Amino acid sequence: MEYYQQAFDSSPDGLLVVDPLGRIVQANTQAYALFGYAPGELHHQPIEALVPKHLTQGHIGHRESYAKAPHARSMGGQGLQLAGLRKDGSEFSVDVMLSPLRGDTGPMTLCVVRDVTERVHTERLMRDLL
């Protein structure tokens, strides 16, 4: 079990474990750094705390739909424009992968969050050049 915790904590991507009600039950060091929170601050917070306000309602709908038929998938692969919300209120481009987990208290979701701001910026520059 120690290896799993080490892998979780040392991942270069932000990792969040979310319960069926959308509350964060665990986050790794990178998730805290990515979103600008101190360790422990995200515990029991709604996942929507990390979603820009203008995307919150859509996110709730996507989360509820996913809960009905959880499966491993990339949200970015769905053609969605994804953004994260830092504690300071700034937004940044993210890609998110979801995987269902079985927790001691029931089903959970592992959210893998990657900052893709540089990639999105480069893609926009390339499109503008063409």
GROMACS .gro file of C-alpha atoms in nm:
model
  130
    1MET     CA    1   0.000   0.000   0.000
    2GLU     CA    2   0.293   0.234   0.068
    3TYR     CA    3   0.391   0.227  -0.302
    4TYR     CA    4   0.042   0.337  -0.405
    5GLN     CA    5   0.053   0.632  -0.166
    6GLN     CA    6   0.399   0.728  -0.291
    7ALA     CA    7   0.282   0.707  -0.653
    8PHE     CA    8  -0.025   0.916  -0.570
    9ASP     CA    9   0.175   1.181  -0.389
   10SER     CA   10   0.459   1.202  -0.641
   11SER     CA   11   0.253   1.216  -0.961
   12PRO     CA   12   0.342   1.512  -1.185
   13ASP     CA   13  -0.031   1.560  -1.246
   14GLY     CA   14  -0.286   1.682  -0.996
   15LEU     CA   15  -0.480   1.386  -0.855
   16LEU     CA   16  -0.814   1.424  -0.680
   17VAL     CA   17  -1.039   1.154  -0.538
   18VAL     CA   18  -1.402   1.268  -0.542
   19ASP     CA   19  -1.702   1.105  -0.372
   20PRO     CA   20  -2.042   1.053  -0.542
   21LEU     CA   21  -2.166   1.387  -0.407
   22GLY     CA   22  -1.879   1.570  -0.574
   23ARG     CA   23  -1.673   1.633  -0.260
   24ILE     CA   24  -1.295   1.604  -0.266
   25VAL     CA   25  -1.184   1.333  -0.024
   26GLN     CA   26  -0.816   1.323  -0.118
   27ALA     CA   27  -0.575   1.537  -0.321
   28ASN     CA   28  -0.207   1.500  -0.392
   29THR     CA   29   0.069   1.759  -0.351
   30GLN     CA   30   0.058   1.856  -0.718
   31ALA     CA   31  -0.319   1.922  -0.705
   32TYR     CA   32  -0.268   2.162  -0.415
   33ALA     CA   33   0.015   2.338  -0.600
   34LEU     CA   34  -0.177   2.348  -0.929
   35PHE     CA   35  -0.483   2.513  -0.776
   36GLY     CA   36  -0.291   2.728  -0.525
   37TYR     CA   37  -0.422   2.575  -0.204
   38ALA     CA   38  -0.235   2.475   0.111
   39PRO     CA   39  -0.230   2.102   0.193
   40GLY     CA   40  -0.559   1.999   0.352
   41GLU     CA   41  -0.761   2.300   0.229
   42LEU     CA   42  -0.942   2.103  -0.042
   43HIS     CA   43  -1.053   1.819   0.185
   44HIS     CA   44  -1.436   1.790   0.175
   45GLN     CA   45  -1.467   2.087  -0.062
   46PRO     CA   46  -1.700   2.049  -0.362
   47ILE     CA   47  -1.509   1.974  -0.682
   48GLU     CA   48  -1.687   2.276  -0.834
   49ALA     CA   49  -1.466   2.497  -0.613
   50LEU     CA   50  -1.198   2.423  -0.877
   51VAL     CA   51  -1.421   2.509  -1.173
   52PRO     CA   52  -1.471   2.867  -1.301
   53LYS     CA   53  -1.814   3.004  -1.207
   54HIS     CA   54  -1.926   3.038  -1.570
   55LEU     CA   55  -1.869   2.662  -1.617
   56THR     CA   56  -2.009   2.538  -1.285
   57GLN     CA   57  -2.362   2.446  -1.397
   58GLY     CA   58  -2.234   2.255  -1.699
   59HIS     CA   59  -1.983   2.076  -1.480
   60ILE     CA   60  -2.250   1.967  -1.235
   61GLY     CA   61  -2.447   1.817  -1.524
   62HIS     CA   62  -2.139   1.635  -1.658
   63ARG     CA   63  -2.056   1.506  -1.308
   64GLU     CA   64  -2.408   1.375  -1.252
   65SER     CA   65  -2.413   1.209  -1.595
   66TYR     CA   66  -2.075   1.045  -1.528
   67ALA     CA   67  -2.199   0.912  -1.192
   68LYS     CA   68  -2.477   0.721  -1.369
   69ALA     CA   69  -2.231   0.529  -1.591
   70PRO     CA   70  -1.876   0.575  -1.461
   71HIS     CA   71  -1.595   0.465  -1.692
   72ALA     CA   72  -1.238   0.569  -1.764
   73ARG     CA   73  -1.235   0.861  -2.004
   74SER     CA   74  -1.070   1.187  -2.098
   75MET     CA   75  -1.295   1.490  -2.067
   76GLY     CA   76  -1.080   1.684  -2.312
   77GLY     CA   77  -1.135   1.406  -2.565
   78GLN     CA   78  -1.504   1.497  -2.557
   79GLY     CA   79  -1.422   1.825  -2.730
   80LEU     CA   80  -1.489   2.025  -2.414
   81GLN     CA   81  -1.299   2.344  -2.339
   82LEU     CA   82  -1.180   2.277  -1.986
   83ALA     CA   83  -1.058   2.532  -1.735
   84GLY     CA   84  -0.948   2.517  -1.376
   85LEU     CA   85  -0.998   2.786  -1.112
   86ARG     CA   86  -0.714   2.868  -0.875
   87LYS     CA   87  -0.771   2.990  -0.521
   88ASP     CA   88  -0.666   3.340  -0.630
   89GLY     CA   89  -0.948   3.344  -0.888
   90SER     CA   90  -0.730   3.300  -1.196
   91GLU     CA   91  -0.831   3.049  -1.461
   92PHE     CA   92  -0.605   2.812  -1.654
   93SER     CA   93  -0.651   2.550  -1.926
   94VAL     CA   94  -0.665   2.191  -1.808
   95ASP     CA   95  -0.713   1.843  -1.942
   96VAL     CA   96  -0.894   1.603  -1.710
   97MET     CA   97  -0.903   1.223  -1.716
   98LEU     CA   98  -1.157   1.034  -1.503
   99SER     CA   99  -1.144   0.680  -1.366
  100PRO     CA  100  -1.396   0.508  -1.139
  101LEU     CA  101  -1.264   0.372  -0.808
  102ARG     CA  102  -1.416   0.156  -0.539
  103GLY     CA  103  -1.370   0.316  -0.201
  104ASP     CA  104  -1.433   0.184   0.148
  105THR     CA  105  -1.748   0.394   0.161
  106GLY     CA  106  -1.865   0.333  -0.197
  107PRO     CA  107  -1.787   0.448  -0.549
  108MET     CA  108  -1.532   0.724  -0.597
  109THR     CA  109  -1.381   0.898  -0.898
  110LEU     CA  110  -1.012   0.959  -0.960
  111CYS     CA  111  -0.962   1.288  -1.146
  112VAL     CA  112  -0.625   1.340  -1.311
  113VAL     CA  113  -0.574   1.709  -1.384
  114ARG     CA  114  -0.301   1.841  -1.612
  115ASP     CA  115  -0.223   2.207  -1.676
  116VAL     CA  116  -0.223   2.246  -2.056
  117THR     CA  117  -0.200   2.625  -2.069
  118GLU     CA  118   0.122   2.624  -2.272
  119ARG     CA  119  -0.010   2.368  -2.521
  120VAL     CA  120  -0.335   2.562  -2.572
  121HIS     CA  121  -0.140   2.885  -2.618
  122THR     CA  122   0.089   2.722  -2.876
  123GLU     CA  123  -0.208   2.573  -3.064
  124ARG     CA  124  -0.373   2.916  -3.082
  125LEU     CA  125  -0.053   3.072  -3.214
  126MET     CA  126  -0.026   2.803  -3.481
  127ARG     CA  127  -0.390   2.852  -3.587
  128ASP     CA  128  -0.338   3.227  -3.611
  129LEU     CA  129  -0.036   3.174  -3.837
  130LEU     CA  130  -0.230   2.957  -4.079
   0.00000   0.00000   0.00000
